[in-house]
CSV table of C-alpha atoms in Angstrom, one decimal:
chain,number,residue,atom,x,y,z
A,1,MET,CA,-7.3,-57.5,-18.2
A,2,GLU,CA,-10.3,-59.0,-20.5
A,3,VAL,CA,-11.0,-55.6,-22.0
A,4,GLN,CA,-13.9,-57.3,-23.8
A,5,LYS,CA,-15.6,-58.5,-20.5
A,6,ILE,CA,-15.2,-54.9,-18.5
A,7,MET,CA,-16.0,-52.7,-21.7
A,8,GLN,CA,-19.5,-54.9,-22.1
A,9,ASP,CA,-19.8,-54.5,-18.3
A,10,LEU,CA,-19.8,-50.3,-18.7
A,11,GLU,CA,-21.5,-50.4,-21.7
A,12,ARG,CA,-24.6,-51.8,-19.6
A,13,LYS,CA,-23.7,-49.2,-17.0
A,14,HIS,CA,-23.4,-46.2,-19.4
A,15,PRO,CA,-25.4,-47.7,-22.4
A,16,GLY,CA,-25.5,-44.6,-25.0
A,17,GLU,CA,-22.5,-42.6,-23.8
A,18,SER,CA,-20.5,-43.8,-26.9
A,19,GLU,CA,-17.6,-40.8,-26.0
A,20,PHE,CA,-16.5,-41.8,-23.0
A,21,LEU,CA,-17.1,-45.4,-23.7
A,22,GLN,CA,-14.7,-44.6,-26.7
A,23,ALA,CA,-12.0,-43.3,-23.8
A,24,VAL,CA,-12.2,-46.1,-21.7
A,25,SER,CA,-11.9,-48.3,-24.3
A,26,GLU,CA,-8.6,-46.4,-25.6
A,27,VAL,CA,-6.8,-46.8,-22.9
A,28,LEU,CA,-7.4,-50.2,-22.1
A,29,GLU,CA,-6.4,-51.5,-25.5
A,30,SER,CA,-3.3,-49.4,-24.7
A,31,ILE,CA,-2.2,-50.3,-21.7
A,32,LYS,CA,-3.6,-53.9,-21.4
A,33,ASP,CA,-0.4,-56.3,-22.1
A,34,VAL,CA,1.4,-53.8,-19.4
A,35,TYR,CA,-1.3,-54.6,-17.2
A,36,ASN,CA,-1.8,-58.2,-17.1
A,37,GLN,CA,1.6,-58.5,-16.4
A,38,HIS,CA,0.5,-57.1,-13.0
A,39,PRO,CA,-1.3,-59.8,-10.9
A,40,GLU,CA,-1.6,-58.2,-8.1
A,41,PHE,CA,-3.7,-54.7,-10.6
A,42,GLU,CA,-6.4,-57.5,-11.1
A,43,LYS,CA,-6.8,-58.8,-7.5
A,44,ALA,CA,-7.1,-55.0,-6.4
A,45,LYS,CA,-9.6,-54.0,-9.0
A,46,ILE,CA,-7.2,-51.4,-10.2
A,47,VAL,CA,-9.2,-50.9,-13.8
A,48,GLU,CA,-12.4,-51.6,-12.3
A,49,ARG,CA,-12.8,-49.1,-10.0
A,50,ILE,CA,-10.5,-46.1,-12.2
A,51,VAL,CA,-12.8,-45.8,-15.3
A,52,GLU,CA,-16.4,-44.9,-12.6
A,53,PRO,CA,-16.6,-41.3,-11.9
A,54,GLU,CA,-15.5,-41.2,-7.6
A,55,ARG,CA,-18.6,-38.9,-7.7
A,56,VAL,CA,-20.9,-36.8,-10.4
A,57,HIS,CA,-23.2,-33.5,-9.2
A,58,MET,CA,-25.9,-32.2,-11.8
A,59,PHE,CA,-27.9,-29.6,-11.7
A,60,ARG,CA,-30.7,-27.1,-13.1
A,61,VAL,CA,-29.1,-23.7,-14.1
A,62,PRO,CA,-32.5,-21.0,-14.4
A,63,TRP,CA,-31.1,-17.8,-15.8
A,64,VAL,CA,-33.3,-14.7,-17.5
A,65,ASP,CA,-32.0,-12.8,-20.8
A,66,ASP,CA,-32.1,-9.5,-22.1
A,67,ASN,CA,-35.6,-9.9,-22.8
A,68,GLY,CA,-36.4,-10.8,-19.1
A,69,GLU,CA,-37.0,-14.3,-20.7
A,70,VAL,CA,-36.4,-17.8,-18.6
A,71,HIS,CA,-34.2,-20.3,-19.6
A,72,VAL,CA,-33.3,-23.1,-18.1
A,73,ASN,CA,-30.0,-25.1,-19.0
A,74,ILE,CA,-28.6,-28.3,-17.4
A,75,GLY,CA,-25.5,-28.4,-15.1
A,76,SER,CA,-22.9,-30.7,-14.3
A,77,ARG,CA,-19.3,-31.7,-12.3
A,78,VAL,CA,-17.9,-35.3,-13.2
A,79,GLN,CA,-15.3,-35.9,-10.5
A,80,PHE,CA,-13.9,-38.6,-11.7
A,81,ASN,CA,-10.7,-39.4,-9.9
A,82,GLY,CA,-9.4,-37.5,-6.8
A,83,ALA,CA,-6.6,-40.8,-5.6
A,84,ILE,CA,-3.7,-37.7,-6.1
A,85,GLY,CA,-4.9,-35.0,-5.4
A,86,PRO,CA,-7.8,-32.3,-5.8
A,87,TYR,CA,-10.0,-32.6,-8.5
A,88,LYS,CA,-8.9,-31.1,-11.8
A,89,GLY,CA,-10.3,-29.6,-15.2
A,90,GLY,CA,-12.1,-27.6,-16.8
A,91,LEU,CA,-15.7,-26.4,-17.5
A,92,ARG,CA,-17.4,-26.2,-21.0
A,93,PHE,CA,-20.3,-24.5,-22.2
A,94,HIS,CA,-21.4,-25.4,-25.6
A,95,PRO,CA,-24.9,-27.3,-26.9
A,96,SER,CA,-23.2,-30.4,-27.4
A,97,VAL,CA,-22.2,-30.9,-23.1
A,98,ASN,CA,-23.4,-33.9,-22.5
A,99,LEU,CA,-23.0,-35.9,-19.6
A,100,SER,CA,-20.6,-38.6,-21.4
A,101,ILE,CA,-18.7,-36.1,-23.1
A,102,MET,CA,-17.8,-34.9,-19.4
A,103,LYS,CA,-17.2,-38.8,-18.5
A,104,PHE,CA,-14.9,-38.7,-20.9
A,105,LEU,CA,-13.3,-35.7,-20.6
A,106,GLY,CA,-12.9,-36.2,-16.8
A,107,PHE,CA,-11.6,-39.8,-17.7
A,108,GLU,CA,-8.7,-38.4,-19.6
A,109,GLN,CA,-7.9,-35.2,-17.6
A,110,THR,CA,-6.9,-38.1,-15.0
A,111,PHE,CA,-4.2,-39.3,-16.6
A,112,LYS,CA,-3.2,-36.1,-18.5
A,113,ASN,CA,-2.4,-34.3,-14.8
A,114,ALA,CA,-1.1,-37.5,-13.5
A,115,LEU,CA,1.6,-37.0,-16.3
A,116,THR,CA,2.1,-34.0,-14.6
A,117,THR,CA,4.0,-35.1,-11.4
A,118,LEU,CA,1.7,-33.3,-9.5
A,119,PRO,CA,-0.6,-33.4,-7.2
A,120,MET,CA,-3.8,-33.6,-8.8
A,121,GLY,CA,-6.6,-35.5,-9.3
A,122,GLY,CA,-8.7,-35.3,-12.9
A,123,ALA,CA,-12.7,-33.7,-13.6
A,124,LYS,CA,-13.9,-31.7,-16.1
A,125,GLY,CA,-17.6,-30.0,-16.1
A,126,GLY,CA,-19.8,-27.9,-18.1
A,127,SER,CA,-23.4,-27.2,-19.1
A,128,ASP,CA,-25.3,-27.1,-22.8
A,129,PHE,CA,-25.7,-23.2,-22.4
A,130,SER,CA,-24.0,-20.9,-25.2
A,131,PRO,CA,-22.5,-18.1,-25.1
A,132,ARG,CA,-22.1,-17.6,-28.6
A,133,GLY,CA,-24.8,-14.1,-29.5
A,134,ARG,CA,-25.5,-13.4,-25.8
A,135,SER,CA,-24.7,-9.8,-24.5
A,136,ASP,CA,-21.8,-9.7,-21.4
A,137,ALA,CA,-25.0,-9.2,-19.2
A,138,GLU,CA,-26.6,-12.1,-20.0
A,139,ILE,CA,-23.3,-14.5,-20.2
A,140,MET,CA,-22.8,-12.8,-16.7
A,141,ARG,CA,-26.1,-13.8,-14.9
A,142,PHE,CA,-25.6,-17.1,-16.7
A,143,CYS,CA,-21.9,-17.9,-14.6
A,144,GLN,CA,-23.7,-16.5,-11.7
A,145,ALA,CA,-26.6,-19.4,-11.7
A,146,PHE,CA,-24.2,-21.7,-12.2
A,147,MET,CA,-22.2,-21.1,-9.6
A,148,ASP,CA,-24.9,-20.6,-7.1
A,149,GLU,CA,-24.6,-24.7,-7.1
A,150,LEU,CA,-21.3,-25.2,-8.0
A,151,TYR,CA,-19.5,-23.5,-5.3
A,152,ARG,CA,-21.2,-26.7,-3.2
A,153,TYR,CA,-18.5,-29.2,-4.3
A,154,ILE,CA,-15.2,-27.3,-4.6
A,155,GLY,CA,-12.5,-25.3,-3.2
A,156,PRO,CA,-8.6,-25.4,-3.1
A,157,ASP,CA,-8.3,-28.7,-1.7
A,158,GLU,CA,-11.0,-29.9,-2.9
A,159,ASP,CA,-11.4,-28.8,-6.6
A,160,VAL,CA,-10.3,-26.6,-8.6
A,161,PRO,CA,-12.0,-25.9,-12.3
A,162,ALA,CA,-10.4,-24.0,-15.2
A,163,GLY,CA,-11.9,-23.0,-18.6
A,164,ASP,CA,-12.1,-25.0,-21.4
A,165,ILE,CA,-14.3,-24.4,-24.6
A,166,GLY,CA,-16.4,-21.1,-24.2
A,167,VAL,CA,-15.4,-20.8,-20.6
A,168,GLY,CA,-12.6,-18.0,-21.3
A,169,GLY,CA,-11.6,-15.0,-18.3
A,170,ARG,CA,-14.4,-13.7,-19.2
A,171,GLU,CA,-16.7,-16.2,-18.1
A,172,ILE,CA,-14.2,-17.3,-15.0
A,173,GLY,CA,-14.1,-13.2,-13.8
A,174,TYR,CA,-17.8,-13.7,-13.8
A,175,LEU,CA,-18.0,-17.4,-12.3
A,176,PHE,CA,-15.4,-16.1,-9.4
A,177,GLY,CA,-16.7,-13.2,-8.2
A,178,GLN,CA,-19.8,-14.8,-7.8
A,179,TYR,CA,-17.8,-17.6,-5.7
A,180,LYS,CA,-16.0,-14.4,-3.3
A,181,LYS,CA,-19.6,-13.5,-2.9
A,182,LEU,CA,-21.0,-16.8,-1.3
A,183,THR,CA,-18.2,-17.9,0.2
A,184,HIS,CA,-16.4,-14.9,1.2
A,185,ARG,CA,-13.3,-16.2,0.3
A,186,TYR,CA,-10.6,-15.0,-1.9
A,187,GLU,CA,-8.3,-18.3,-2.0
A,188,GLY,CA,-7.4,-20.4,-5.6
A,189,VAL,CA,-10.5,-21.8,-6.4
A,190,LEU,CA,-10.9,-21.4,-10.1
A,191,THR,CA,-7.6,-21.5,-12.8
A,192,GLY,CA,-7.4,-19.1,-15.9
A,193,LYS,CA,-8.0,-16.0,-13.8
A,194,GLY,CA,-7.2,-12.5,-15.0
A,195,ILE,CA,-3.5,-11.7,-14.1
A,196,GLU,CA,-4.5,-9.1,-11.9
A,197,TRP,CA,-6.1,-11.4,-9.8
A,198,GLY,CA,-4.3,-14.2,-9.4
A,199,GLY,CA,-4.0,-15.4,-13.1
A,200,SER,CA,-1.0,-17.1,-13.8
A,201,ILE,CA,0.8,-14.9,-17.2
A,202,LEU,CA,0.8,-17.5,-20.1
A,203,ARG,CA,-1.7,-20.0,-19.1
A,204,PRO,CA,-3.8,-19.0,-22.3
A,205,GLU,CA,-0.6,-20.0,-24.9
A,206,ALA,CA,0.0,-22.9,-22.1
A,207,THR,CA,-1.4,-25.8,-23.7
A,208,GLY,CA,-0.3,-24.8,-27.1
A,209,PHE,CA,3.5,-23.8,-25.8
A,210,GLY,CA,3.4,-27.2,-24.3
A,211,ALA,CA,2.7,-29.3,-27.4
A,212,VAL,CA,5.4,-28.0,-29.2
A,213,TYR,CA,8.0,-28.7,-26.4
A,214,TYR,CA,6.7,-31.8,-26.7
A,215,LEU,CA,7.4,-32.1,-30.7
A,216,ARG,CA,10.6,-30.5,-29.9
A,217,GLU,CA,11.5,-33.9,-27.6
A,218,VAL,CA,10.3,-36.5,-30.5
A,219,LEU,CA,11.6,-34.3,-33.5
A,220,LYS,CA,16.1,-34.7,-30.9
A,221,HIS,CA,15.3,-38.3,-31.8
A,222,ASP,CA,15.5,-38.1,-35.3
A,223,GLY,CA,18.6,-35.3,-34.7
A,224,LYS,CA,15.6,-32.8,-36.1
A,225,GLU,CA,14.1,-29.5,-34.0
A,226,VAL,CA,11.4,-27.2,-34.6
A,227,LYS,CA,13.2,-24.6,-37.0
A,228,GLY,CA,12.2,-25.4,-40.5
A,229,ILE,CA,9.3,-27.8,-40.1
A,230,ARG,CA,6.0,-26.7,-41.5
A,231,VAL,CA,2.4,-27.9,-39.3
A,232,ALA,CA,-0.7,-28.5,-40.1
A,233,MET,CA,-3.5,-27.8,-37.5
A,234,SER,CA,-6.9,-28.0,-36.8
A,235,GLY,CA,-8.7,-25.1,-34.6
A,236,TYR,CA,-7.6,-21.3,-33.6
A,237,GLY,CA,-8.4,-20.8,-30.0
A,238,ASN,CA,-6.1,-20.4,-27.3
A,239,VAL,CA,-4.2,-24.2,-28.1
A,240,GLY,CA,-4.3,-23.2,-31.5
A,241,TRP,CA,-2.6,-20.0,-31.1
A,242,GLY,CA,-0.4,-21.3,-28.5
A,243,ILE,CA,0.9,-23.6,-31.1
A,244,MET,CA,1.2,-21.0,-33.8
A,245,LYS,CA,2.6,-18.6,-31.7
A,246,LYS,CA,6.3,-20.7,-30.4
A,247,ILE,CA,6.5,-22.4,-33.8
A,248,ASP,CA,7.1,-19.1,-35.1
A,249,GLU,CA,9.4,-18.1,-32.3
A,250,LEU,CA,11.2,-21.7,-32.7
A,251,GLY,CA,11.5,-21.3,-36.4
A,252,GLY,CA,8.9,-23.0,-37.9
A,253,LYS,CA,5.7,-22.5,-40.3
A,254,VAL,CA,2.5,-23.6,-39.5
A,255,THR,CA,1.1,-23.2,-42.9
A,256,TYR,CA,-2.2,-24.8,-42.4
A,257,PHE,CA,-5.2,-23.9,-40.1
A,258,ALA,CA,-8.3,-25.2,-40.0
A,259,GLY,CA,-11.8,-24.0,-38.4
A,260,PRO,CA,-15.0,-25.0,-38.5
A,261,ASP,CA,-15.7,-22.9,-42.3
A,262,GLY,CA,-12.6,-24.6,-43.7
A,263,TYR,CA,-9.1,-24.0,-43.7
A,264,ILE,CA,-6.0,-21.4,-44.3
A,265,HIS,CA,-3.3,-22.3,-46.3
A,266,ASP,CA,-0.4,-19.4,-45.8
A,267,PRO,CA,3.0,-20.6,-47.6
A,268,ASP,CA,5.0,-17.9,-45.3
A,269,GLY,CA,3.7,-19.1,-41.8
A,270,VAL,CA,1.5,-17.6,-39.6
A,271,CYS,CA,4.0,-16.0,-38.0
A,272,GLY,CA,4.9,-12.4,-36.9
A,273,GLU,CA,3.1,-10.4,-34.3
A,274,GLU,CA,0.7,-8.9,-37.2
A,275,LYS,CA,-0.8,-12.3,-37.6
A,276,LEU,CA,-1.1,-13.7,-34.5
A,277,ASN,CA,-2.3,-10.3,-33.3
A,278,PHE,CA,-5.9,-10.7,-35.9
A,279,ILE,CA,-6.2,-14.6,-35.5
A,280,LEU,CA,-7.0,-13.2,-31.8
A,281,GLU,CA,-9.1,-10.4,-33.2
A,282,MET,CA,-10.8,-13.0,-35.9
A,283,ARG,CA,-12.0,-15.6,-33.5
A,284,ALA,CA,-12.8,-12.8,-30.4
A,285,LYS,CA,-15.1,-11.7,-33.5
A,286,ASP,CA,-16.1,-15.2,-34.8
A,287,PRO,CA,-14.7,-17.7,-33.7
A,288,MET,CA,-17.0,-19.9,-36.3
A,289,HIS,CA,-15.3,-18.4,-39.3
A,290,CYS,CA,-11.3,-18.7,-40.3
A,291,LYS,CA,-11.9,-16.9,-43.8
A,292,PRO,CA,-11.2,-13.5,-43.1
A,293,TYR,CA,-7.3,-14.8,-42.8
A,294,ALA,CA,-7.6,-15.1,-45.5
A,295,ASP,CA,-8.9,-11.6,-46.8
A,296,LYS,CA,-6.6,-10.1,-44.9
A,297,PHE,CA,-3.6,-11.4,-45.7
A,298,GLY,CA,-4.1,-12.9,-49.8
A,299,VAL,CA,-3.9,-16.6,-49.0
A,300,ASP,CA,-6.2,-19.3,-49.6
A,301,PHE,CA,-8.9,-20.4,-48.6
A,302,VAL,CA,-10.5,-23.7,-48.6
A,303,GLU,CA,-14.6,-24.3,-48.1
A,304,GLY,CA,-16.2,-26.8,-46.1
A,305,GLN,CA,-13.1,-28.6,-46.0
A,306,LYS,CA,-10.0,-30.0,-43.1
A,307,CYS,CA,-6.5,-29.7,-44.3
A,308,TRP,CA,-5.7,-33.6,-43.3
A,309,GLY,CA,-3.8,-35.0,-46.3
A,310,VAL,CA,-2.2,-31.9,-47.3
A,311,LYS,CA,1.3,-33.1,-48.9
A,312,ASP,CA,3.6,-30.2,-48.4
A,313,VAL,CA,3.7,-30.3,-44.2
A,314,ASP,CA,6.3,-32.2,-42.0
A,315,VAL,CA,3.9,-32.9,-38.8
A,316,TYR,CA,0.1,-33.2,-38.0
A,317,MET,CA,-1.1,-31.4,-35.0
A,318,PRO,CA,-5.1,-31.8,-34.1
A,319,ALA,CA,-6.1,-29.5,-32.2
A,320,ALA,CA,-9.2,-28.8,-32.1
A,321,THR,CA,-12.1,-31.2,-30.9
A,322,GLN,CA,-12.3,-34.9,-30.1
A,323,ASN,CA,-13.5,-37.1,-33.3
A,324,ASP,CA,-11.8,-34.4,-35.4
A,325,VAL,CA,-9.3,-37.2,-37.8
A,326,ASN,CA,-11.8,-40.0,-38.7
A,327,LEU,CA,-10.5,-43.5,-40.5
A,328,GLU,CA,-10.9,-42.2,-43.9
A,329,TRP,CA,-9.3,-38.6,-43.5
A,330,ALA,CA,-6.4,-41.4,-41.3
A,331,LYS,CA,-5.9,-43.1,-44.5
A,332,LYS,CA,-5.5,-39.4,-46.5
A,333,ILE,CA,-3.0,-38.6,-43.4
A,334,ALA,CA,-1.1,-41.4,-43.8
A,335,GLU,CA,-1.0,-41.4,-48.2
A,336,SER,CA,0.4,-37.8,-47.3
A,337,GLY,CA,3.9,-39.1,-45.9
A,338,VAL,CA,4.0,-37.3,-43.2
A,339,LYS,CA,6.3,-38.8,-40.5
A,340,TYR,CA,5.2,-37.1,-37.1
A,341,TYR,CA,1.3,-36.6,-35.5
A,342,ILE,CA,0.8,-35.6,-32.7
A,343,GLU,CA,-2.4,-35.1,-31.2
A,344,VAL,CA,-3.3,-32.8,-29.3
A,345,ALA,CA,-6.9,-31.9,-28.4
A,346,ASN,CA,-8.7,-34.5,-25.8
A,347,MET,CA,-9.2,-37.6,-28.0
A,348,PRO,CA,-8.9,-36.4,-31.2
A,349,THR,CA,-8.8,-39.4,-32.9
A,350,THR,CA,-11.6,-42.1,-32.9
A,351,ASN,CA,-9.9,-45.1,-32.4
A,352,ASP,CA,-9.8,-46.6,-35.4
A,353,ALA,CA,-8.0,-44.5,-37.0
A,354,LEU,CA,-5.7,-44.4,-34.4
A,355,ASN,CA,-5.4,-47.7,-34.9
A,356,PHE,CA,-4.5,-47.3,-38.1
A,357,LEU,CA,-2.3,-44.6,-37.9
A,358,ARG,CA,0.0,-46.3,-35.1
A,359,GLU,CA,0.4,-49.2,-38.2
A,360,GLN,CA,2.1,-46.9,-39.9
A,361,LYS,CA,6.1,-47.9,-40.0
A,362,HIS,CA,6.7,-44.6,-41.6
A,363,MET,CA,5.2,-42.5,-39.0
A,364,ILE,CA,5.5,-41.4,-35.1
A,365,VAL,CA,1.8,-41.0,-33.2
A,366,ALA,CA,2.3,-38.7,-29.8
A,367,PRO,CA,-0.6,-39.2,-27.8
A,368,SER,CA,-2.4,-36.3,-26.8
A,369,LYS,CA,-2.3,-37.3,-23.3
A,370,ALA,CA,1.7,-36.1,-22.7
A,371,VAL,CA,0.7,-33.3,-25.1
A,372,ASN,CA,-2.0,-31.8,-24.1
A,373,ALA,CA,-0.4,-31.7,-20.1
A,374,GLY,CA,1.2,-28.2,-21.1
A,375,GLY,CA,-1.8,-26.6,-19.5
A,376,VAL,CA,-2.5,-28.3,-17.3
A,377,GLY,CA,1.1,-27.9,-15.5
A,378,VAL,CA,0.9,-24.1,-16.2
A,379,SER,CA,-3.3,-24.1,-13.9
A,380,GLY,CA,-0.9,-26.0,-11.6
A,381,LEU,CA,1.9,-23.4,-11.1
A,382,GLU,CA,-1.4,-20.9,-10.9
A,383,MET,CA,-2.7,-23.0,-8.2
A,384,ALA,CA,0.9,-22.5,-5.9
A,385,GLN,CA,1.4,-18.6,-6.6
A,386,ASN,CA,-2.4,-18.3,-4.9
A,387,SER,CA,-1.1,-20.3,-2.0
A,388,GLU,CA,1.5,-19.0,-1.6
A,389,ARG,CA,1.0,-15.0,-2.6
A,390,LEU,CA,2.8,-14.9,-5.3
A,391,VAL,CA,3.5,-13.9,-9.7
A,392,TRP,CA,6.0,-15.1,-11.8
A,393,THR,CA,7.3,-13.6,-14.5
A,394,ALA,CA,6.8,-14.8,-18.4
A,395,GLU,CA,10.0,-16.4,-18.7
A,396,GLU,CA,9.8,-18.6,-15.1
A,397,VAL,CA,6.6,-19.6,-16.0
A,398,ASP,CA,8.2,-20.4,-19.7
A,399,HIS,CA,11.5,-22.5,-17.9
A,400,GLN,CA,8.7,-24.1,-15.4
A,401,LEU,CA,7.0,-25.4,-18.7
A,402,HIS,CA,9.4,-26.7,-20.4
A,403,LYS,CA,11.3,-28.7,-17.9
A,404,MET,CA,7.4,-29.9,-17.4
A,405,MET,CA,7.2,-31.5,-20.4
A,406,GLU,CA,11.2,-32.8,-21.2
A,407,ASN,CA,9.9,-34.7,-17.8
A,408,ILE,CA,7.3,-36.0,-19.1
A,409,HIS,CA,9.0,-37.2,-23.0
């Protein structure tokens, strides 16, 4: 495999799709040595086939706001690879959504899903619609208009979407309701549903729980455990909240976390019901600001900065969005002396930064494609329980998630 030639061909076919090209380049550079030991892969053109999505659906989404004004957004579903099962991957509603980001996420989702050992292909979809500042009625009308098109391409044995940025339990509910209305079927075609109507308990925390379980397996190699470790991370959505919750449960501390407006330093850690519940309230009211946490609990808030480079932690866990850590931040992370860098978000590190961190002899770098499989695994459990009309307890789900992450590691 000649990575440079493959990337040149891909750039010619997909000009300007920087996020997608970055994701493919990262994966190909990582696997080229092993891949080239198998001439049968080259003969079958495995790489050339796997870097192209099987199909892409794009559609307009017209909807009406509370003032009667018509808006038109763009919706898409990238069904990247269905080699081992129905397509599986989230829906993202955010102004930044474009085809490049959907392809990059669908490409990465293919590998994350395969790592769970569950029979699921990779996909991603969404829209440039932003739920922020919209009423429940407006979000409902948008979701219904979005599903008016999407329902043609999904099904329990074809494609099972889930939530992602901007798509939580509320949005999944509106989408599922419209799907039922259009198809006259009640089936597990969306994951992340409410517990009362087919959802899996622990799904909101699952990706964060999986990241911590993966961290625990990494620490075991050094004879360490989560108890007593200090963590710095970005993000405090479902994934970040799940990390905080499980780290606290296992005796560690998340002492730094960052949001769009700056970062929090809580030396005592985000621990206990009061703090964890406040995180939920804070992000529900205003997901763009974490400063209210500092005001509430009397801790430090550093405005407009990221926490990468702080020295009094043992683990960094980027858990927010793509390219959160660039080369400049990577150098500060390395200078801090931290040993463990556990990727959680989708492609949270730029390629040059990731290569730099991997070269650091004192650091262990764990890739997000493995860490992020926890949420996928519980979505797989939700699909299974929908098929069997079963509901499992939190303890059963958490046990299965832990076993899955051990197998991945």
